[in-house]
Tab-separated table of C-alpha atoms in Angstrom:
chain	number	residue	atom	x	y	z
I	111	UNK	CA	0.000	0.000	0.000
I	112	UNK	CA	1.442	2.974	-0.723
I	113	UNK	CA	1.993	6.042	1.741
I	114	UNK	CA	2.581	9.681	1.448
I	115	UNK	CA	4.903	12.137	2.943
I	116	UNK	CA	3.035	14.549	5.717
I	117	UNK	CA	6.115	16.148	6.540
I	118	UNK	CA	9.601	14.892	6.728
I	119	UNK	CA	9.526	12.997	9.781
I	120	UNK	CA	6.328	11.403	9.118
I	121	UNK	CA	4.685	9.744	6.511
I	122	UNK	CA	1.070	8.312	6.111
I	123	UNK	CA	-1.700	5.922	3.985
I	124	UNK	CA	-3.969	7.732	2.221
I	125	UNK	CA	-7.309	6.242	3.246
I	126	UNK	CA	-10.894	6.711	1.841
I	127	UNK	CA	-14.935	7.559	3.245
I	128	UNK	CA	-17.846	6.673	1.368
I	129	UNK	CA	-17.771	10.405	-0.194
I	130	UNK	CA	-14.531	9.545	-1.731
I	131	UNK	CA	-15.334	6.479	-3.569
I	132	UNK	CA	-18.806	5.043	-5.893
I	133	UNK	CA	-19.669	1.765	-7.406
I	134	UNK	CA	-19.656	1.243	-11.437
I	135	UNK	CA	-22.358	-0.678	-13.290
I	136	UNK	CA	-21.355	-3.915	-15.310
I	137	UNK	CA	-22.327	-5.562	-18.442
I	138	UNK	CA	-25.428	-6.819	-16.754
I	139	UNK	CA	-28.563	-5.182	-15.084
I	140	UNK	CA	-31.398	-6.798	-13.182
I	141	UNK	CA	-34.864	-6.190	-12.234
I	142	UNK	CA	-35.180	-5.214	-8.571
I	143	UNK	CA	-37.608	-7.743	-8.044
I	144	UNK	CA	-35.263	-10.410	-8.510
I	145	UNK	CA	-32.488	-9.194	-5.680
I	146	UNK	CA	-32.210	-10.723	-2.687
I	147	UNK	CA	-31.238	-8.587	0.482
I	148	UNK	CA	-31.161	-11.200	2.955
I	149	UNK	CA	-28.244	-12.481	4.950
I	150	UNK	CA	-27.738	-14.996	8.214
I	151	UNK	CA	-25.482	-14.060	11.145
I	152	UNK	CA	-25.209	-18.055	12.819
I	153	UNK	CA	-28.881	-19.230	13.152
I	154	UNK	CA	-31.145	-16.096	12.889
I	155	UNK	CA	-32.045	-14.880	9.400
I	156	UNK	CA	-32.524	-11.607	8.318
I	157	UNK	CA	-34.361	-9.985	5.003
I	158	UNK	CA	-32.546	-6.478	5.221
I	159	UNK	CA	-28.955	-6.263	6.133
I	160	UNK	CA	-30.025	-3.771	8.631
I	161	UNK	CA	-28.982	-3.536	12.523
I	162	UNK	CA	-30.593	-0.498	14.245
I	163	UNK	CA	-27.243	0.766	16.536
I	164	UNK	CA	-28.184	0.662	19.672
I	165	UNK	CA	-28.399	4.012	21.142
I	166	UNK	CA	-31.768	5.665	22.506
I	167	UNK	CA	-32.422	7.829	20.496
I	168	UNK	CA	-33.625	5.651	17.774
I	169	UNK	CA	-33.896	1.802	20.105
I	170	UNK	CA	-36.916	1.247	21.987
I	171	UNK	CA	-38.352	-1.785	22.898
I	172	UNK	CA	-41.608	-0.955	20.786
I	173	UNK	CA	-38.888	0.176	17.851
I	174	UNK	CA	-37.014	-3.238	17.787
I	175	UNK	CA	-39.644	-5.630	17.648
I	176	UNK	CA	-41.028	-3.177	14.834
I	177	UNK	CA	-37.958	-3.822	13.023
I	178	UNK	CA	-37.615	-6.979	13.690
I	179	UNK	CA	-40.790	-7.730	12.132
I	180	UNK	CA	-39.946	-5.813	9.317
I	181	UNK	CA	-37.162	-7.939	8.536
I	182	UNK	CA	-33.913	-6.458	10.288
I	183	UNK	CA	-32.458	-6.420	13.845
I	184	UNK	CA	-33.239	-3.686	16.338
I	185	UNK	CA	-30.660	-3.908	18.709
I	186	UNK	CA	-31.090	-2.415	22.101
I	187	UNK	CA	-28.555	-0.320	24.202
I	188	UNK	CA	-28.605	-2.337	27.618
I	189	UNK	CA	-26.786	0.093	29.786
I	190	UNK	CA	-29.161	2.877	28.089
I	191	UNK	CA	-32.309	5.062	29.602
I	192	UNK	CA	-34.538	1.815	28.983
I	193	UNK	CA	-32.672	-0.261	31.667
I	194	UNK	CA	-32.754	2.233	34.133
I	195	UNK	CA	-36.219	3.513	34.222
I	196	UNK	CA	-39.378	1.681	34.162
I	197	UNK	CA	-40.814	4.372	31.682
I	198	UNK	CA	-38.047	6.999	30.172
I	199	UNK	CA	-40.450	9.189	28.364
I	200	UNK	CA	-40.049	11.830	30.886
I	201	UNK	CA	-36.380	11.634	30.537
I	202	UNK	CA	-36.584	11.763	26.392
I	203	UNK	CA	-38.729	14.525	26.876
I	204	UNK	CA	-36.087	16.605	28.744
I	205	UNK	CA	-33.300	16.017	26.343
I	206	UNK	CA	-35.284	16.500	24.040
I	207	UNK	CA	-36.735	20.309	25.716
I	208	UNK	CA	-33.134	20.807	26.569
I	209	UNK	CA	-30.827	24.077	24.624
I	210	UNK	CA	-27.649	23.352	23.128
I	211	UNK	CA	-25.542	25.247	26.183
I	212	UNK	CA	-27.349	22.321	28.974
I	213	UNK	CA	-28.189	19.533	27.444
I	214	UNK	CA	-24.887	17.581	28.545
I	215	UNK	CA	-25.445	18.354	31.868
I	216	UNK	CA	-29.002	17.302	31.377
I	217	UNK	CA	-28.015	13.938	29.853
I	218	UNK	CA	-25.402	13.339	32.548
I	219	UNK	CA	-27.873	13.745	35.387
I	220	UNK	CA	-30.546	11.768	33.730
I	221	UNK	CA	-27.937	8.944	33.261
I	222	UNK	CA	-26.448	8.734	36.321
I	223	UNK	CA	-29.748	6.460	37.603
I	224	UNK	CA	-28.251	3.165	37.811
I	225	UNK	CA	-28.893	0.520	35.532
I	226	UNK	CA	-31.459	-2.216	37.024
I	227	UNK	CA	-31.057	-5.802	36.207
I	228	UNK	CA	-34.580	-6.721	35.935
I	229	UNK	CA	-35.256	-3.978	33.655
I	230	UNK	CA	-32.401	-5.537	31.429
I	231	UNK	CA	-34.386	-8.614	31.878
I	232	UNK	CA	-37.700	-7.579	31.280
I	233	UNK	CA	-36.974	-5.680	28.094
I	234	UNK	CA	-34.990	-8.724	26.505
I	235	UNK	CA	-38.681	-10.648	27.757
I	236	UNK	CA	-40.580	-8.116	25.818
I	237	UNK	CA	-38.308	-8.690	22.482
I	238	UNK	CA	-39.080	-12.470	22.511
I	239	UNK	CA	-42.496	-12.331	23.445
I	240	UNK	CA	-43.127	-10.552	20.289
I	241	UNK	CA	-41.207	-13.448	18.079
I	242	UNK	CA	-38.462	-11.044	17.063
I	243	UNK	CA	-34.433	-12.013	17.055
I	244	UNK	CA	-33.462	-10.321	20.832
I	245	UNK	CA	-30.364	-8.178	20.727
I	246	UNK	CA	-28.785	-6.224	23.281
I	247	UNK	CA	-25.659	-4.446	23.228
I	248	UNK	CA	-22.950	-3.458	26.361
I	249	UNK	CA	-20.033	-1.546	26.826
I	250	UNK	CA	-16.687	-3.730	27.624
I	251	UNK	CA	-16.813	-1.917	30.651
I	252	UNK	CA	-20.099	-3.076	31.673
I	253	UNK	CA	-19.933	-6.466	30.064
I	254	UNK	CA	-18.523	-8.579	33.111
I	255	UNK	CA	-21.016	-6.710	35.642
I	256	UNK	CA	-24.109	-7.156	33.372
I	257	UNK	CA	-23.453	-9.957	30.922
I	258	UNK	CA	-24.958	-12.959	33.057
I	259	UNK	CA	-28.110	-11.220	33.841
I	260	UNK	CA	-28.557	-10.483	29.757
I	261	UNK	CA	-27.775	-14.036	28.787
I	262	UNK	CA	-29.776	-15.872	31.167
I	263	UNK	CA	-32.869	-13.375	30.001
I	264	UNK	CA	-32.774	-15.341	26.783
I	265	UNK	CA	-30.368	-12.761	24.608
I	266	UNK	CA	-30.065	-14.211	21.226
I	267	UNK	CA	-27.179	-12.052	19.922
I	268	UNK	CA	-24.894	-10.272	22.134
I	269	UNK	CA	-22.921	-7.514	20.877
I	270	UNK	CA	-19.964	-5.908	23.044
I	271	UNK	CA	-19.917	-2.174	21.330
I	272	UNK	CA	-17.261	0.467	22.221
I	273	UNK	CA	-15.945	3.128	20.164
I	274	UNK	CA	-13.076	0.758	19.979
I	275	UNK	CA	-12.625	-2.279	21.309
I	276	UNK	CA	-9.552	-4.195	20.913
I	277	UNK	CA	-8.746	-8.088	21.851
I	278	UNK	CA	-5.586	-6.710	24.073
I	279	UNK	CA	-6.443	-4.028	26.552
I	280	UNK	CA	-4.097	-3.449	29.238
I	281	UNK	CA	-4.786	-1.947	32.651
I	282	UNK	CA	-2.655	-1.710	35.849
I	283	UNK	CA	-6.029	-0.837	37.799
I	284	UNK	CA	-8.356	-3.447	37.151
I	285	UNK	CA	-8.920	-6.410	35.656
I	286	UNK	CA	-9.835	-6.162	31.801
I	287	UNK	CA	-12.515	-8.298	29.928
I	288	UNK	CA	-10.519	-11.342	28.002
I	289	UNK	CA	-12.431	-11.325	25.624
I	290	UNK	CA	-11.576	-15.413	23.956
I	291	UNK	CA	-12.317	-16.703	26.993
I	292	UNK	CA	-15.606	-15.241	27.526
I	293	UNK	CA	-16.703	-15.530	24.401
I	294	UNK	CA	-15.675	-19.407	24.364
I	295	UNK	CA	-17.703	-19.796	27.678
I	296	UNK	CA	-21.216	-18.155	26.338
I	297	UNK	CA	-23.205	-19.999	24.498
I	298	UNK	CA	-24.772	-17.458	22.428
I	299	UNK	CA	-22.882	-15.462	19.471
I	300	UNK	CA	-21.064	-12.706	20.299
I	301	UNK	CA	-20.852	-9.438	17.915
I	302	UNK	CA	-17.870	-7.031	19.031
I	303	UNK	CA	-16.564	-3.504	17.606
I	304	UNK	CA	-16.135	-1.047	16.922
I	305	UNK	CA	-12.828	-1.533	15.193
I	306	UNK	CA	-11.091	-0.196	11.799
I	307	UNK	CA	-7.650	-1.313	10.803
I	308	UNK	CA	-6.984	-4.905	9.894
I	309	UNK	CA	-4.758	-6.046	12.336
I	310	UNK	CA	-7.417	-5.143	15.242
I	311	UNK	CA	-9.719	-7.050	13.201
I	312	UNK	CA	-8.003	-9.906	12.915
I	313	UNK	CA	-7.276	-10.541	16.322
I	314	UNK	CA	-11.118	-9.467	17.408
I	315	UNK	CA	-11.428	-12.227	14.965
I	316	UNK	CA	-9.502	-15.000	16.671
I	317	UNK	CA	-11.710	-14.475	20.097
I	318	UNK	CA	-14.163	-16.435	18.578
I	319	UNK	CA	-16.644	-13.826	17.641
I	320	UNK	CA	-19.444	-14.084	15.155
I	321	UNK	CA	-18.912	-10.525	13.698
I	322	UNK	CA	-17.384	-7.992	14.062
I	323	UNK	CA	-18.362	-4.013	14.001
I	324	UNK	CA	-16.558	-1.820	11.719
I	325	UNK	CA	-16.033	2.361	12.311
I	326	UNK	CA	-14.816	4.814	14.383
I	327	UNK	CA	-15.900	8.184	15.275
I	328	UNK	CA	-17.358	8.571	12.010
I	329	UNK	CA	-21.200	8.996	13.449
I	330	UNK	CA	-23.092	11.633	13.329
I	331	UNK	CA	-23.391	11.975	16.725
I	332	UNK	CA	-19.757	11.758	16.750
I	333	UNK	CA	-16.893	14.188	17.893
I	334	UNK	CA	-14.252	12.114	18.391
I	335	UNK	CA	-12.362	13.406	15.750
I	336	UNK	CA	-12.641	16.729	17.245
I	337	UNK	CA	-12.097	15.476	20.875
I	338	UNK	CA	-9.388	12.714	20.528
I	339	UNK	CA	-8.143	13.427	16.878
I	340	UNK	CA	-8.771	10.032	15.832
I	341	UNK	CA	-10.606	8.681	12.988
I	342	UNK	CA	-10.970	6.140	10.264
I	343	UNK	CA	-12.623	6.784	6.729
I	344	UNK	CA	-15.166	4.282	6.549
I	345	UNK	CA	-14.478	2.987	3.044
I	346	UNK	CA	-10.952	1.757	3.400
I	347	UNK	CA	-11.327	0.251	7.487
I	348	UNK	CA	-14.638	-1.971	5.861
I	349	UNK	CA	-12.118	-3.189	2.545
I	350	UNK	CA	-9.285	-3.565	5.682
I	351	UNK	CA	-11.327	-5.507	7.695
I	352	UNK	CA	-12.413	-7.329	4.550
I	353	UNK	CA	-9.499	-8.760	3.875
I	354	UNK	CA	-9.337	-9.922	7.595
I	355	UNK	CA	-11.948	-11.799	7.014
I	356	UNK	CA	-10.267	-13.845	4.215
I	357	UNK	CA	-7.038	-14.381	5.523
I	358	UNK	CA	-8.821	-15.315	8.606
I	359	UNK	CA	-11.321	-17.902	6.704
I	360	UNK	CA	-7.634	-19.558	5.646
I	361	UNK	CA	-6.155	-19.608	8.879
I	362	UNK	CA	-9.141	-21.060	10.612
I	363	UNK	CA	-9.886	-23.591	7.752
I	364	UNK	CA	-12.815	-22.358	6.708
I	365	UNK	CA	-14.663	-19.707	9.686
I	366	UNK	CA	-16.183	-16.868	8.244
I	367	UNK	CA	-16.532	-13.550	10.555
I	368	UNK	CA	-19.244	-11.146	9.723
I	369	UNK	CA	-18.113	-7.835	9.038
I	370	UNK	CA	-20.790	-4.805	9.833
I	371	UNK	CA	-19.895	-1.225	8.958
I	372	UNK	CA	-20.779	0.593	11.832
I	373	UNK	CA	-21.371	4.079	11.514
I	374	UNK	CA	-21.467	7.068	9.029
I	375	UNK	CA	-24.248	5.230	7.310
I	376	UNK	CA	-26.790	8.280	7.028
I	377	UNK	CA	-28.278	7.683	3.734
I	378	UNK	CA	-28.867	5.168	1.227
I	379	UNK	CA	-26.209	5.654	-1.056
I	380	UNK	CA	-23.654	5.008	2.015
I	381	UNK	CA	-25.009	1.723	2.584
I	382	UNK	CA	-25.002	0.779	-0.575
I	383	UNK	CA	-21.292	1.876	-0.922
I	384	UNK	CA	-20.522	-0.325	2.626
I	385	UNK	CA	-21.277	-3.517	1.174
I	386	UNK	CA	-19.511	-2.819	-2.121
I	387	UNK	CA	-16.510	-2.076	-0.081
I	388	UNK	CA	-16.804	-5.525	1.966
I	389	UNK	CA	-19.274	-5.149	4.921
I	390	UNK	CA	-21.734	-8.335	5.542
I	391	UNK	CA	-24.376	-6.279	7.277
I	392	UNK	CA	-24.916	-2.397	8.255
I	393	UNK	CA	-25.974	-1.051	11.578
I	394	UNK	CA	-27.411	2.335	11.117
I	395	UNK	CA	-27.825	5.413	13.475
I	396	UNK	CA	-28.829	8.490	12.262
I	397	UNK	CA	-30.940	7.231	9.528
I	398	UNK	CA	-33.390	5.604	11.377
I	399	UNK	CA	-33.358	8.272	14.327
I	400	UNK	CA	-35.466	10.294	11.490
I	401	UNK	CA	-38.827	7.900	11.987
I	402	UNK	CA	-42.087	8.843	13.739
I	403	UNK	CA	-41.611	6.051	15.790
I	404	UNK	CA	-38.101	7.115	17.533
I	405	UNK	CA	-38.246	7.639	20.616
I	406	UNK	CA	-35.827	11.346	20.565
I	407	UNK	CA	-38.361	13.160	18.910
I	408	UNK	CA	-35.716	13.795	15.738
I	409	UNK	CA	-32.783	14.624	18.131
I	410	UNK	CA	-30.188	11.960	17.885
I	411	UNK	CA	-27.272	11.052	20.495
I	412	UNK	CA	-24.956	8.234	21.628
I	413	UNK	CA	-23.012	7.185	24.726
I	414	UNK	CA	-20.370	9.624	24.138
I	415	UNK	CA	-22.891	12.538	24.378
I	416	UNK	CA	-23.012	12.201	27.993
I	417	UNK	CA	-19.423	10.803	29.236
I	418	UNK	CA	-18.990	12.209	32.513
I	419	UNK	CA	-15.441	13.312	32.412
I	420	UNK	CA	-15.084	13.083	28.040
I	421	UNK	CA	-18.026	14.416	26.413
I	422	UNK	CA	-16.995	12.881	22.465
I	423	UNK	CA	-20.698	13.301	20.891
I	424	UNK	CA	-23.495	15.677	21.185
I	425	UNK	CA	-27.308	15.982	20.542
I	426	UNK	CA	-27.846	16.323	16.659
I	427	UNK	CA	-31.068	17.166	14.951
I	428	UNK	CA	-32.171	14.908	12.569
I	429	UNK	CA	-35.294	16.245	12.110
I	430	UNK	CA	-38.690	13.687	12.077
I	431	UNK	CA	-39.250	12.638	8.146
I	432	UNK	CA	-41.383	9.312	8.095
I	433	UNK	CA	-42.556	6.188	9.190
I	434	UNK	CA	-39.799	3.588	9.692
I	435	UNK	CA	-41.741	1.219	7.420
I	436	UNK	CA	-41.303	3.999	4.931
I	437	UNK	CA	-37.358	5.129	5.158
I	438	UNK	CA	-36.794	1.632	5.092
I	439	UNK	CA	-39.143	0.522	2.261
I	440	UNK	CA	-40.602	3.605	0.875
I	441	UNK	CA	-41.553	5.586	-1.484
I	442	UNK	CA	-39.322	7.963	-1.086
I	443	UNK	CA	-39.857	11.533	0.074
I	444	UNK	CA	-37.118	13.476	-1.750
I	445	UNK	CA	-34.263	12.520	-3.751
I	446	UNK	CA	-31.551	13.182	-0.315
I	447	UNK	CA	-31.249	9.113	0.357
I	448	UNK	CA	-33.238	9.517	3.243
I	449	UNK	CA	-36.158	7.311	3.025
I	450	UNK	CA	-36.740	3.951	1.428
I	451	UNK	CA	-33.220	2.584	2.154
I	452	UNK	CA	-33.627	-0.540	0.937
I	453	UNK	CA	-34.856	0.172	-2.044
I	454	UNK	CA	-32.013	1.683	-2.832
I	455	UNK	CA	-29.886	-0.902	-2.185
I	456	UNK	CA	-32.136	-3.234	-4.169
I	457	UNK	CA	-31.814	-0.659	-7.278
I	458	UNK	CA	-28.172	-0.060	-6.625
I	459	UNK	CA	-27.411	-3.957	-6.672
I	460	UNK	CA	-30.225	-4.586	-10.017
I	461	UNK	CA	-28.250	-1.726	-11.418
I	462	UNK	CA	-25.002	-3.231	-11.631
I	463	UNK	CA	-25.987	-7.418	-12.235
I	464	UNK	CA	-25.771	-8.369	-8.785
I	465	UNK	CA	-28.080	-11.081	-7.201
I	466	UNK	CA	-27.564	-11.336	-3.884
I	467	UNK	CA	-25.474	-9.173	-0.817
I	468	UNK	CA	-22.476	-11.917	-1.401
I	469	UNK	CA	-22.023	-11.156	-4.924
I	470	UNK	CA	-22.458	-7.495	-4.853
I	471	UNK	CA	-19.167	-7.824	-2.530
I	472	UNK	CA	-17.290	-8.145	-6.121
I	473	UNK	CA	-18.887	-4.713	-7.917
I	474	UNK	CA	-15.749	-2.562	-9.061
I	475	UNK	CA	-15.320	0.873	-6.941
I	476	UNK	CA	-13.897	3.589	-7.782
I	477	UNK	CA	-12.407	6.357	-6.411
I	478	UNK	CA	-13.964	9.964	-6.845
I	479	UNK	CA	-11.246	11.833	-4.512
């Protein structure tokens, strides 16, 4: 791979985001009736490559199970304001009511309620008593207080989500979550990230886990570029962790990882553009924080939003445009990529002579930077 001179002591690899890069047509088109979107992390099968991320602004009980049924995977933030009140709307309400100059100290204060394990328990309940795939996501930091509780609710994917996580963290003041060995001891899969060069991947790959989540501080919500100066172009850490993937399938004889861009995934044509680069599966923010049904009211935030000592997010307004069913499936509203998401992809993949999510992997990219 070739680098580039900064400055004469350093040098760097250029690197690519979605903005930088678009996906040529073949010799072949399709009709979009004949594409198939689906795709299988271990047992559960999904129609739409789609994971909802789980942060609260978008995740509700009420908004999973919708999107389960509508053929993706809500999956819900289990250290979030759903675990630690019985009903949050009065907290949504206040971030929502909340200026610019307070709303981190708002946030803070309304998250400093601890979380409650039955509530972690009764919301996974509520997820398979409506038939849906239950997913629920913690921090590495809360994993080894909190992880029993969610797998013996009857969790069916468990995903471990940082801004990065990494399959070697070192501490001298406590003990850090080895992540092999508890993955090898669960018995349900295990979906880690966020991570974005391949060598991180890799390793994340030899833990044992089923996927893997792919981005870093490239969310909307997101400051950590601003905050911590790091940051990963999306398009070249999904093709990075890509290739993990393959040399890992050799080295394991045969295991394949999923890889799910995570992140930065605010309209169609940047999903579209994540599985052309690589990525097995999406899991979308900011695009689905636009539905009627989310429960910020078209404000949209993560975890970092309301770090007690590192604020690296803030409050961003989305603005309310439709139904979920409809940014999802459409129509469309307005020709911004906003709404009916998968028909994009559908069009996107008929477009170039793709069948399936697998194939489209091969489209030729090219670079518009």
């Amino acid at each position: 791979m070739s680098e580039i001179e900064i400055g004469r002591n350093k040098r760097g690899r250029r690197s690519y985001s979605f903005d930088d890069v678009a996906v040529v047509p073949s010799r072949r088109t399709r009709d979009p009736e004949d594409v198939s979107t689906a795709w299988q992390v271990d047992a559960y099968r999904f129609e739409i490559p789609i994971f909802a991320a789980p942060m609260d602004s978008l995740m509700s009980p009420e908004t999973a199970i919708q999107l389960g049924q509508l053929g993706g995977l809500g999956v819900l933030d289990l250290e979030g304001l759903w675990t630690r009140y019985e009903d949050p709307t009065p907290q949504f309400d206040q971030v929502a009511g909340a200026s610019d100059d307070q709303v981190v100290q708002v946030m803070r204060e309304i998250y400093e309620e601890p979380v409650k394990p039955e509530l972690i328990r009764d919301r996974i309940q509520q997820l398979r008593d409506a038939g849906v795939t239950a997913a629920g996501s913690l921090s590495p930091q809360r994993t080894q207080e909190h992880w029993k509780t969610v797998v013996d609710a009857g969790v069916d994917l468990f995903f471990i989500r940082g801004t990065t996580v990494s399959a070697e963290h070192v501490s001298t003041g406590r003990e850090p979550l080895n992540l092999k060995r508890f993955i090898y001891e669960l018995d349900v899969p295990v979906i880690v990230g966020g991570c974005a060069t391949y060598t991180a991947a890799l390793h994340l790959m030899r833990t044992g886990a089923a996927g893997v989540l792919v981005g870093f501080g490239g969310g909307a919500s997101q400051t950590t570029r601003e905050t911590l100066g790091i940051s990963v172009p999306l398009a070249s850490a999904v093709a990075d962790v890509a290739a993990a993937r393959r040399d890992y399938m050799d080295e394991s004889g045969g295991r394949y990882v999923h890889v799910i861009a995570d992140g930065g995934l605010g309209r169609s044509g940047d999903l579209v553009k994540a599985i052309a680069c690589g990525a097995d599966g999406l899991m979308v923010g900011a695009a689905l924080a636009r539905a009627e049904e989310a429960p910020g009211h078209g404000h949209h935030w993560g975890s970092e939003a309301h770090h007690q000592t590192l604020t690296r997010g803030h409050r961003v307004d989305v603005s309310t445009v439709a139904p979920l069913e409809q940014i999802l499936f459409g129509p469309s509203l307005a020709a911004d990529g906003t709404t009916n998401l998968v028909g994009a992809l559908r069009h996107a993949m008929a477009t170039t002579g793709y069948l399936d999510l697998k194939e489209f992997q091969r489209v030729e990219v090219v670079t518009t930077a």
